Amino acid sequence: MTNNLEVNSMLTATYSKQKKLVGVASRAKIIHSESCGCKLTGSRFLQLVEAFAALPKDSVLVDWRVPVRLVQPFHWTCGAEYFQKQLITAMSNNRHDHVSRALLAAAQSPLVREQRESNTKPELKARTGEIDTVIVNGRIFTGELDAPWCEAVAIGDGLIRAVGTSIAMRALAGASAEVIDVGGRTVIPGLNDAHMHHTPDPFGIRLPVDPMANPSFDELRLLISEAVAASPAGTWIYATMGERLTNDKALDRRPLDEIAPDHPIIFLGMSNHTNVVNSAAMQRLGIRDEEPDPVGGDYERLPGSRRLSGRINEYAQWSPQRCFASMATVEEGAASLRALADECVRWGITTIQNMSWTPPERYLDMAKAADVPIKVRLIRFPPSGPEGRILSDGRGIKREITDRVEFHGTKWILDGTPIEGASAVSRPYSSDSPNRGQENFSGSEISHMLRESLGAKEQLLLHAIGDRALESVLNAIETFSPQVDWQARNLRIEHGDGLTREQVGRVKAAGAMVVQNPTHFWFYGGDTGFSIFDGAFQSLLDTGITVGIGSDGPLNPFLGLLAAVQHPARPHEAMSMENAVRAYTRGSAIAEGKGDSKGRLIPGQVADLAVLSQDIFSIEPQYLPSTQSVLTMVDGSVVFRDAGI
């Protein structure tokens, strides 16, 4: 069994080791979207790695220079495939040969099928009040603390009607009911991704850059030049920056203008808190050359002038990024949502809670056109301007959009991330730098956010990573005590990675919940420069705080569960698998405001569930990323079924 240190070592391996394993550098023209781990199962990705390794060095699968209509669901976090890629490929070397064999076996299993057609829709059952489906012969995790396991469930009208033995549930089934024998497989409540940023791409070229390989700008010059030569003037060119480029102050509009004077270029930071644009992009995005800073963000300036350098941070990038996202057509957005939903049902994800850079009216049009089988909650994610936060954004849109699409809640970003050194912390990031990050908003402004949520009777979500930003949040919350019951108002702290022990107790007293992203824990372990963060996880549960889980990166939920049960940064903070699944299901349902109706497989709850390809509660953790769903149900209707079920 691979221990925590070994897994952490795998995930922080150098790019030279990665080249040795999969030859990425020697075949840089393999298009990024075709091999992105965000879109693939662990076993499927390993198959591709094996295929890539066997290619001649001059082979090209797809000409990435041809502009395409990109529908990759996770382009804003496309660097996140590195987590899965590094995990799977590192395990496939000689020291972990047993893992490689197991994953290859899983890939060759009849349970692993090609992706279903995106236009396939579930056959919805009529509401009859009777038992219409029975799942028997399963190892079913209900999520209940006092009765966590059962053998069978009976479903009717989209709800769980009864749980118990296979014999008892069969007896409840009428003559027309479907009986699904899952052959002893593990069944869990549908996974609920409580924090993601799906934003469809507009038409353009994405450079095949792996940001976690941390390339320098010199390594990208040739790619940019080829993209410019191969496409008409005005074609968007995208890339995602690793940590080195994100923090390289020499990378600004000037070198980009030299290479691409007539092509708009946008370099997206892998954490999406710092972007870089060239002059053509500034013109397309409506950024004036002496644009004033918005509240909560800043435009970096060229030395000795007020002219923008093209480097934009925090809320300075929100409006331009929304403008960029708006360039995707409704049809492109619908296609992107369908692709995302297809991936979700194969993972057993039945609900997503999304904070998109696409303006809400447009994203909701995309969602209506997509008509996906999963449940989509869109959360207000407003920008700001020089005069302040734009509170009118999305106001007046009704909550219920369709049977499975909702719009509610508001999120604000209070600090950056450790990647660009912008999380607001109480002590310097390193001994040779005074940097302690920066808070985007003052304590009084956070108090205004809290008052606004009370007035609008709307859930508030506050992104806070560093302990200094979290201190400001807690100070603001505590000024409303004891008059306001924040637990009843479902107040969410997003991330909370830098929570101190003292702050954890105050979060409990304040009545807030925390939504964390376990794959982020890999950033905080080892010699990363981010080890100042505590990365609280199990401590939250021990204190009685409700915890939800979101991806905010790799879509694969079982990669997130791997990080949850091992916690590479703080092994003593690791959760049990049972508690991690509870956080990813009922915890996320509570974060959505629906903890009373979904997230458990008990009578009266919605019948959202996933039948898994392997027993995640008993296998060794390193096998988790190759898990997938073989049957997924939403509201009692089968939305994905493997041919073997």
XYZ file of C-alpha atoms in Angstrom:
645
model
C 0.000 0.000 0.000
C 1.321 3.428 -0.941
C 1.689 5.631 2.117
C 0.882 9.335 2.418
C 4.457 10.469 1.831
C 4.760 8.406 -1.321
C 1.510 9.795 -2.766
C 2.575 13.331 -1.916
C 5.923 12.679 -3.555
C 4.175 11.423 -6.672
C 2.035 14.533 -6.939
C 4.935 16.938 -6.454
C 7.294 15.117 -8.815
C 9.289 17.271 -11.208
C 8.411 17.681 -14.857
C 11.554 15.828 -15.842
C 10.185 12.755 -14.134
C 6.879 13.249 -15.897
C 8.676 13.455 -19.257
C 10.402 10.188 -18.496
C 7.104 8.537 -17.710
C 4.891 9.774 -20.537
C 7.102 11.755 -22.887
C 4.907 14.844 -22.783
C 7.668 17.288 -23.714
C 8.828 15.289 -26.704
C 5.277 15.193 -28.050
C 4.043 18.639 -27.079
C 1.603 18.720 -29.994
C -0.787 16.228 -28.431
C -3.843 18.404 -28.012
C -4.538 19.230 -24.418
C -8.293 18.703 -24.492
C -7.909 15.163 -25.777
C -5.778 14.058 -22.823
C -7.158 16.229 -20.048
C -7.534 14.236 -16.851
C -10.461 16.491 -15.864
C -12.477 14.700 -18.559
C -11.283 11.123 -18.168
C -11.577 8.241 -15.767
C -8.343 7.131 -14.145
C -8.329 3.902 -16.125
C -9.036 5.643 -19.419
C -6.273 8.161 -18.788
C -3.815 5.363 -18.106
C -4.781 3.787 -21.418
C -3.967 7.048 -23.176
C -0.659 7.319 -21.335
C 0.280 3.850 -22.527
C -0.721 4.774 -26.087
C 1.152 8.085 -26.001
C 4.302 6.430 -24.697
C 4.320 4.105 -27.710
C 4.028 6.882 -30.294
C 7.003 7.927 -32.426
C 8.366 11.251 -31.238
C 7.167 13.118 -34.311
C 3.605 11.779 -34.165
C 0.704 14.190 -33.817
C -2.793 13.061 -32.844
C -4.571 16.337 -33.569
C -3.327 19.603 -35.021
C -3.900 21.882 -32.039
C -3.292 24.978 -34.194
C -6.646 24.637 -35.926
C -9.224 26.822 -34.128
C -12.028 24.711 -32.687
C -15.176 25.310 -30.718
C -13.986 24.176 -27.319
C -16.503 22.399 -25.105
C -14.147 21.104 -22.448
C -16.121 21.541 -19.203
C -13.220 22.581 -17.031
C -11.191 24.949 -19.158
C -10.860 27.459 -16.324
C -9.173 24.813 -14.209
C -7.729 22.798 -17.057
C -4.408 22.571 -15.239
C -6.131 20.333 -12.734
C -5.661 17.308 -14.982
C -2.110 17.224 -13.680
C -3.323 15.933 -10.325
C -4.868 12.884 -11.913
C -2.215 12.511 -14.596
C 0.652 12.663 -12.147
C -1.072 10.291 -9.760
C -1.875 7.681 -12.383
C 1.375 7.901 -14.349
C 3.575 7.941 -11.260
C 1.820 4.826 -10.057
C 2.485 3.122 -13.373
C 6.251 2.987 -12.934
C 8.056 -0.127 -11.752
C 7.773 0.676 -8.043
C 3.989 0.761 -8.308
C 3.508 -1.874 -10.975
C 0.699 -3.563 -9.020
C -1.334 -0.355 -9.227
C -0.720 -0.038 -12.967
C -1.902 -3.605 -13.530
C -5.033 -3.027 -11.467
C -5.943 0.130 -13.351
C -5.338 -1.525 -16.713
C -7.541 -4.406 -15.608
C -10.251 -1.932 -14.653
C -9.942 -0.239 -18.033
C -10.390 -3.576 -19.812
C -13.356 -4.593 -17.659
C -16.793 -4.824 -19.305
C -17.888 -2.276 -16.697
C -15.803 0.390 -18.440
C -17.637 1.618 -21.561
C -17.271 4.403 -24.027
C -19.056 7.659 -23.223
C -22.724 7.605 -24.127
C -24.060 9.942 -26.810
C -24.521 13.429 -25.391
C -28.013 13.723 -26.854
C -29.247 10.623 -25.023
C -31.863 11.610 -22.476
C -33.237 9.618 -19.535
C -36.687 8.159 -19.806
C -38.576 9.906 -17.041
C -41.067 7.815 -15.081
C -44.624 8.933 -14.562
C -45.594 9.932 -11.034
C -47.855 7.175 -9.746
C -47.353 7.029 -5.991
C -46.292 3.387 -6.381
C -42.956 1.607 -6.146
C -41.569 1.755 -9.673
C -37.944 0.666 -9.100
C -36.245 -1.648 -6.631
C -32.473 -1.961 -6.271
C -31.487 -5.253 -4.665
C -28.402 -7.252 -3.741
C -26.297 -4.194 -3.019
C -23.897 -2.900 -0.415
C -25.795 0.335 0.046
C -24.386 3.227 2.061
C -27.389 5.212 3.275
C -25.366 8.018 4.862
C -27.299 7.727 8.141
C -25.147 7.673 11.264
C -27.219 5.112 13.162
C -28.036 2.837 10.203
C -25.378 3.422 7.533
C -25.852 0.205 5.544
C -28.644 -1.761 3.928
C -29.095 -4.307 1.147
C -31.890 -2.875 -0.983
C -33.989 0.231 -1.608
C -37.457 0.766 -3.043
C -38.098 3.884 -5.143
C -41.332 5.574 -6.167
C -42.263 9.028 -7.434
C -38.569 9.924 -7.549
C -38.139 9.320 -3.808
C -36.668 6.619 -1.636
C -39.764 4.872 -0.221
C -38.211 2.080 1.842
C -34.882 0.442 2.659
C -34.128 -3.018 3.962
C -33.389 -6.524 2.758
C -33.659 -7.621 -0.846
C -36.518 -9.969 0.033
C -38.477 -7.219 1.771
C -37.955 -4.689 -1.016
C -38.874 -7.181 -3.745
C -42.131 -7.772 -1.907
C -42.981 -4.071 -2.256
C -42.483 -4.042 -6.025
C -45.575 -4.138 -8.192
C -45.871 -6.130 -11.381
C -44.630 -3.228 -13.511
C -41.714 -2.227 -11.271
C -38.157 -2.615 -12.526
C -35.946 -4.735 -10.286
C -32.250 -3.898 -10.661
C -29.857 -6.478 -9.242
C -26.532 -4.689 -8.731
C -24.639 -7.899 -7.995
C -23.215 -6.911 -4.611
C -21.861 -3.587 -5.817
C -21.502 -0.536 -3.604
C -24.251 2.082 -3.855
C -23.921 5.631 -2.490
C -26.117 8.738 -2.544
C -25.564 10.863 -5.627
C -22.421 12.971 -5.280
C -23.027 16.717 -5.008
C -20.146 18.893 -6.233
C -20.616 21.963 -4.041
C -17.958 24.208 -5.617
C -17.027 24.415 -9.285
C -16.480 27.042 -11.974
C -17.819 25.686 -15.244
C -17.514 28.424 -17.891
C -17.848 27.499 -21.576
C -15.056 28.551 -23.946
C -15.626 30.812 -26.942
C -14.201 30.021 -30.371
C -10.395 29.967 -30.429
C -7.131 28.046 -29.990
C -5.969 26.602 -26.700
C -2.227 26.035 -26.516
C -1.254 22.508 -25.357
C 0.343 23.703 -22.125
C 0.391 21.775 -18.855
C 0.534 24.498 -16.184
C 1.555 22.095 -13.439
C 4.663 21.328 -15.467
C 5.420 24.990 -14.724
C 6.900 26.003 -18.101
C 8.713 29.274 -18.684
C 7.615 31.834 -21.235
C 10.493 30.841 -23.519
C 8.935 27.391 -23.773
C 5.664 28.941 -24.986
C 7.024 31.334 -27.605
C 7.136 28.727 -30.350
C 3.604 27.533 -29.603
C 2.233 31.075 -29.747
C 4.074 31.765 -32.999
C 2.693 28.602 -34.580
C -0.840 29.462 -33.463
C -0.510 32.965 -34.936
C 0.821 31.608 -38.239
C -1.945 29.024 -38.498
C -4.982 31.230 -37.793
C -6.557 34.451 -39.080
C -5.938 37.734 -37.284
C -8.408 38.220 -34.467
C -8.504 34.535 -33.434
C -8.376 34.101 -29.671
C -5.338 32.248 -28.321
C -5.542 30.835 -24.801
C -3.117 29.244 -22.399
C -3.143 28.395 -18.721
C -0.237 29.640 -16.645
C 1.579 27.589 -14.055
C 2.988 29.064 -10.866
C 6.159 30.355 -12.565
C 4.342 32.341 -15.264
C 1.691 33.551 -12.832
C 4.382 35.163 -10.703
C 6.724 36.252 -13.511
C 6.366 40.044 -13.556
C 8.254 40.170 -16.862
C 5.331 38.408 -18.540
C 3.027 41.231 -19.591
C 1.460 42.652 -22.736
C 4.809 43.691 -24.267
C 6.323 40.278 -25.114
C 2.883 38.996 -26.123
C 2.370 41.976 -28.448
C 5.693 41.254 -30.141
C 4.628 37.715 -31.008
C 0.916 38.332 -31.624
C 0.130 41.961 -32.445
C -3.155 41.073 -34.177
C -4.320 38.052 -32.131
C -5.980 38.576 -28.745
C -4.202 36.466 -26.124
C -5.386 35.648 -22.647
C -3.216 33.677 -20.247
C -5.368 32.303 -17.451
C -3.751 31.726 -14.090
C -4.216 28.150 -12.949
C -5.890 29.483 -9.805
C -7.745 32.105 -11.874
C -6.803 34.965 -9.568
C -4.188 36.478 -11.931
C -4.559 36.697 -15.706
C -2.343 38.224 -18.413
C -3.677 39.780 -21.632
C -2.055 41.463 -24.615
C -3.074 44.730 -26.251
C -5.367 43.070 -28.803
C -7.192 41.273 -26.000
C -7.506 44.496 -24.008
C -9.190 46.106 -26.990
C -11.567 43.159 -27.485
C -12.414 43.062 -23.777
C -13.011 46.788 -23.484
C -10.106 47.460 -21.113
C -8.946 51.051 -21.494
C -5.232 51.767 -21.438
C -5.517 53.677 -18.164
C -8.382 51.701 -16.654
C -9.012 52.574 -12.981
C -8.733 49.744 -10.476
C -11.992 48.158 -9.346
C -12.752 47.568 -5.702
C -11.182 44.262 -4.713
C -8.650 44.055 -7.548
C -5.876 45.846 -9.397
C -4.391 46.371 -12.837
C -0.611 46.280 -12.769
C 1.017 49.251 -14.536
C 4.021 49.616 -16.804
C 7.024 51.121 -14.995
C 6.863 54.888 -14.668
C 3.382 55.249 -16.170
C -0.338 54.715 -15.617
C -0.551 52.461 -18.689
C -1.743 48.953 -17.968
C 0.846 46.198 -18.226
C -1.702 43.516 -19.113
C -1.350 41.746 -15.755
C -4.716 41.813 -13.959
C -5.411 40.549 -10.457
C -8.452 39.523 -8.429
C -11.577 41.592 -9.193
C -9.776 43.493 -11.957
C -10.102 40.343 -14.043
C -13.732 39.584 -13.182
C -15.402 41.932 -15.685
C -12.938 41.222 -18.544
C -13.242 37.513 -17.922
C -17.040 37.730 -17.980
C -16.789 39.650 -21.262
C -14.547 36.906 -22.637
C -16.938 34.183 -21.430
C -19.888 36.024 -23.011
C -18.349 35.457 -26.436
C -19.372 31.795 -26.276
C -22.690 31.272 -28.052
C -25.673 29.713 -26.325
C -25.195 26.663 -28.555
C -21.535 26.352 -27.550
C -22.474 26.724 -23.902
C -25.192 24.103 -24.185
C -22.739 21.691 -25.818
C -20.247 22.350 -23.026
C -22.888 21.705 -20.373
C -23.908 18.457 -22.055
C -20.284 17.334 -22.117
C -19.972 18.210 -18.439
C -23.179 16.362 -17.570
C -22.042 13.295 -19.496
C -18.885 13.222 -17.414
C -20.820 13.835 -14.195
C -23.192 10.910 -14.596
C -20.260 8.607 -15.335
C -18.703 9.691 -12.015
C -21.981 9.424 -10.087
C -22.290 13.210 -9.685
C -25.987 14.098 -9.678
C -25.816 17.768 -8.579
C -23.382 20.577 -9.351
C -23.200 23.967 -7.640
C -21.562 26.277 -10.130
C -20.012 29.745 -9.888
C -19.563 30.696 -13.529
C -17.823 33.687 -15.094
C -20.499 33.606 -17.765
C -23.116 36.268 -16.915
C -26.014 34.527 -15.164
C -28.711 35.342 -17.727
C -26.592 33.871 -20.508
C -25.512 30.808 -18.539
C -29.114 30.039 -17.634
C -30.066 30.274 -21.320
C -27.284 27.774 -22.001
C -28.583 25.497 -19.237
C -32.143 25.601 -20.564
C -30.914 24.795 -24.062
C -28.712 21.965 -22.781
C -31.561 20.208 -20.922
C -29.112 18.050 -18.976
C -30.187 15.137 -16.744
C -28.267 16.336 -13.667
C -29.271 19.076 -11.223
C -27.581 22.426 -11.765
C -27.454 25.172 -9.177
C -26.028 28.432 -10.522
C -24.688 30.805 -7.857
C -24.413 34.577 -8.342
C -20.763 35.510 -8.833
C -20.836 39.284 -9.332
C -17.953 41.473 -10.502
C -16.985 44.863 -9.119
C -16.054 48.231 -10.576
C -14.219 51.378 -9.469
C -17.325 52.505 -7.565
C -17.766 49.243 -5.694
C -19.293 45.797 -5.911
C -21.966 45.397 -8.607
C -24.963 44.331 -6.530
C -27.456 44.452 -9.396
C -25.830 41.505 -11.164
C -28.406 38.758 -11.607
C -31.048 40.523 -9.537
C -34.609 39.831 -10.601
C -33.904 36.357 -11.968
C -36.275 33.831 -10.443
C -34.932 30.946 -8.370
C -36.594 28.029 -10.177
C -35.497 27.996 -13.821
C -36.474 24.431 -14.814
C -37.191 21.241 -12.887
C -33.430 20.719 -12.518
C -31.908 24.195 -12.839
C -31.912 26.744 -10.006
C -30.358 30.158 -9.415
C -29.677 31.325 -5.879
C -26.930 32.393 -3.472
C -24.163 34.994 -3.835
C -20.409 34.474 -3.627
C -17.646 37.006 -2.916
C -13.873 36.453 -3.058
C -12.115 37.859 0.019
C -8.505 36.918 -0.793
C -6.425 35.105 -3.383
C -4.685 31.731 -3.292
C -1.210 30.600 -2.210
C -0.219 29.996 -5.839
C 0.164 33.698 -6.538
C 0.978 34.489 -2.909
C -2.312 36.352 -2.476
C -4.015 34.460 0.362
C -4.093 36.885 3.294
C -2.030 35.295 6.069
C -0.724 36.523 9.412
C 2.922 35.632 8.821
C 5.119 35.874 5.706
C 4.995 33.116 3.130
C 8.738 32.605 3.409
C 11.677 33.803 5.471
C 13.138 35.804 2.570
C 9.978 37.722 1.656
C 7.697 40.027 3.653
C 4.675 39.061 1.533
C 1.596 38.148 3.569
C -0.957 38.309 0.776
C -3.781 40.796 0.595
C -7.437 41.030 1.545
C -9.703 42.111 -1.298
C -12.266 43.770 0.971
C -12.220 45.490 4.353
C -13.940 44.143 7.429
C -16.655 46.780 7.091
C -17.287 45.689 3.500
C -17.662 42.077 4.671
C -20.223 43.313 7.198
C -22.092 44.957 4.304
C -22.105 41.597 2.487
C -23.634 39.948 5.531
C -26.313 42.653 5.833
C -27.108 42.379 2.135
C -27.653 38.641 2.462
C -30.020 39.211 5.375
C -31.965 41.841 3.464
C -32.229 39.720 0.339
C -32.903 36.542 2.355
C -30.246 34.912 0.240
C -27.431 32.530 1.122
C -23.967 34.094 1.304
C -20.763 32.299 0.285
C -17.441 33.841 1.319
C -14.170 32.634 -0.228
C -11.491 32.935 2.467
C -8.264 30.909 2.455
C -5.651 32.684 4.578
C -6.031 32.932 8.360
C -6.019 36.752 8.176
C -8.937 36.782 5.733
C -10.720 34.222 7.906
C -10.147 36.424 10.946
C -11.878 39.304 9.167
C -14.803 37.034 8.277
C -15.210 35.810 11.850
C -14.926 39.307 13.301
C -17.677 40.509 10.959
C -19.936 37.536 11.680
C -19.544 37.942 15.430
C -20.805 41.537 15.341
C -24.251 40.108 14.466
C -24.317 37.691 17.396
C -26.484 36.639 19.106
C -29.267 38.320 17.143
C -28.618 36.454 13.881
C -28.654 32.671 13.548
C -26.215 32.164 10.680
C -26.687 28.403 10.707
C -30.369 28.903 9.861
C -29.257 31.187 7.028
C -26.836 28.574 5.756
C -23.759 30.826 5.731
C -20.877 29.196 3.820
C -17.127 29.707 4.120
C -15.476 28.462 0.933
C -12.095 26.715 1.337
C -11.080 27.821 4.852
C -7.728 26.095 4.323
C -5.846 28.397 6.683
C -8.175 28.007 9.666
C -6.315 27.954 12.972
C -7.455 25.783 15.863
C -8.841 28.843 17.651
C -10.724 29.919 14.520
C -12.295 26.477 14.067
C -14.050 26.885 17.413
C -15.276 30.320 16.413
C -16.659 28.997 13.105
C -18.724 26.528 15.120
C -19.936 29.225 17.506
C -20.830 31.473 14.574
C -22.990 28.783 12.969
C -21.168 28.826 9.620
C -20.392 25.752 7.547
C -17.252 25.108 5.471
C -17.007 23.798 1.909
C -13.528 22.457 1.217
C -11.759 21.085 -1.850
C -9.590 18.116 -0.852
C -7.412 18.123 -3.986
C -6.074 21.487 -2.821
C -4.431 19.690 0.106
C -1.715 18.491 -2.268
C -0.562 22.095 -2.576
C 0.045 22.362 1.147
C 2.276 19.359 1.705
C 6.035 18.983 1.359
C 8.354 21.751 0.212
C 5.706 23.771 -1.610
C 5.956 27.103 0.183
C 2.320 26.707 1.222
C 2.974 24.654 4.359
C 1.866 27.583 6.540
C -1.734 26.427 6.007
C -3.292 24.049 8.506
C -5.753 22.610 5.991
C -8.309 21.746 8.671
C -10.628 18.890 7.694
C -11.392 16.250 10.321
C -11.041 18.942 13.008
C -14.093 20.623 11.516
C -16.187 17.500 11.968
C -14.805 16.881 15.445
C -15.938 20.375 16.398
C -19.415 19.775 15.006
C -19.086 21.977 11.911
C -20.954 20.895 8.791
C -18.528 20.158 5.948
C -19.357 20.004 2.255
C -17.003 19.048 -0.579
C -16.539 20.571 -4.005
C -14.022 19.850 -6.737
C -12.775 23.345 -7.691
C -10.397 21.496 -9.976
C -10.406 17.881 -11.175
C -13.973 16.708 -11.738
C -13.135 13.146 -10.659
C -14.769 12.943 -7.195
C -12.791 9.855 -6.269
C -9.579 11.802 -6.615
C -11.065 14.250 -4.113
C -12.013 11.366 -1.833
C -8.444 10.066 -2.057
C -7.151 13.407 -0.782
C -9.844 13.460 1.908
C -8.937 10.062 3.363
C -5.198 10.710 3.218
C -4.828 14.518 3.525
C -1.302 14.770 2.070
C -0.579 18.003 3.944
C -1.900 16.990 7.390
C -2.425 13.208 7.647
C -3.922 13.608 11.138
C -6.721 15.662 9.518
C -7.757 12.830 7.179
C -11.406 11.727 7.258
C -12.775 8.212 7.208
C -14.290 7.233 3.876
C -17.741 7.161 5.457
C -17.414 10.754 6.671
C -15.873 11.908 3.404
C -18.789 10.468 1.411
C -21.222 12.071 3.850
C -19.508 15.416 3.260
C -19.683 14.931 -0.532
C -23.393 14.050 -0.382
C -25.418 15.288 2.578
C -22.860 17.947 3.563
C -23.025 19.401 0.074
C -26.833 19.128 0.133
C -26.848 21.200 3.329
C -24.541 23.671 1.569
C -27.207 23.869 -1.131
C -29.968 24.420 1.440
C -31.474 20.986 0.799
C -30.121 18.842 3.616
C -33.635 17.785 4.609
C -34.506 16.351 1.196
C -31.357 14.964 -0.425
C -27.961 13.470 0.308
C -29.038 10.260 2.053
C -30.682 7.039 0.911
C -33.483 6.962 3.464
C -37.283 7.114 3.089
C -38.493 10.519 1.970
C -35.223 11.649 0.359
C -34.848 12.152 -3.393
C -33.624 9.063 -5.210
C -30.287 10.406 -6.444
C -27.726 7.604 -6.295
C -24.731 5.950 -7.921
C -23.795 2.284 -8.229
C -20.001 2.107 -8.230
C -17.555 -0.026 -10.199
C -15.645 -0.934 -7.036
C -16.097 -0.781 -3.275
C -14.535 2.527 -2.262
C -14.983 1.638 1.410
C -12.687 -1.392 1.314
C -10.123 -0.903 -1.470
C -6.724 0.613 -0.796
C -6.866 4.390 -1.314
C -4.528 4.520 -4.300
C -7.105 2.599 -6.347
C -9.815 5.216 -5.789
C -9.214 7.407 -8.889
C -10.140 4.548 -11.245
C -13.630 4.280 -9.717
C -16.638 5.264 -11.779
C -20.386 4.858 -11.661
C -21.948 1.989 -13.559
C -25.495 3.192 -12.914
C -26.567 6.701 -11.960
C -30.086 7.776 -10.989
C -31.502 11.285 -10.622
C -34.958 11.653 -9.064
C -35.456 7.929 -9.459
C -34.757 7.927 -13.215
C -31.747 6.145 -14.685
C -29.594 8.763 -16.421
C -26.591 6.518 -17.045
C -26.389 2.735 -17.152
C -23.445 0.556 -18.067
C -24.311 -2.326 -20.358
C -23.258 -4.757 -17.619
C -26.082 -3.662 -15.280
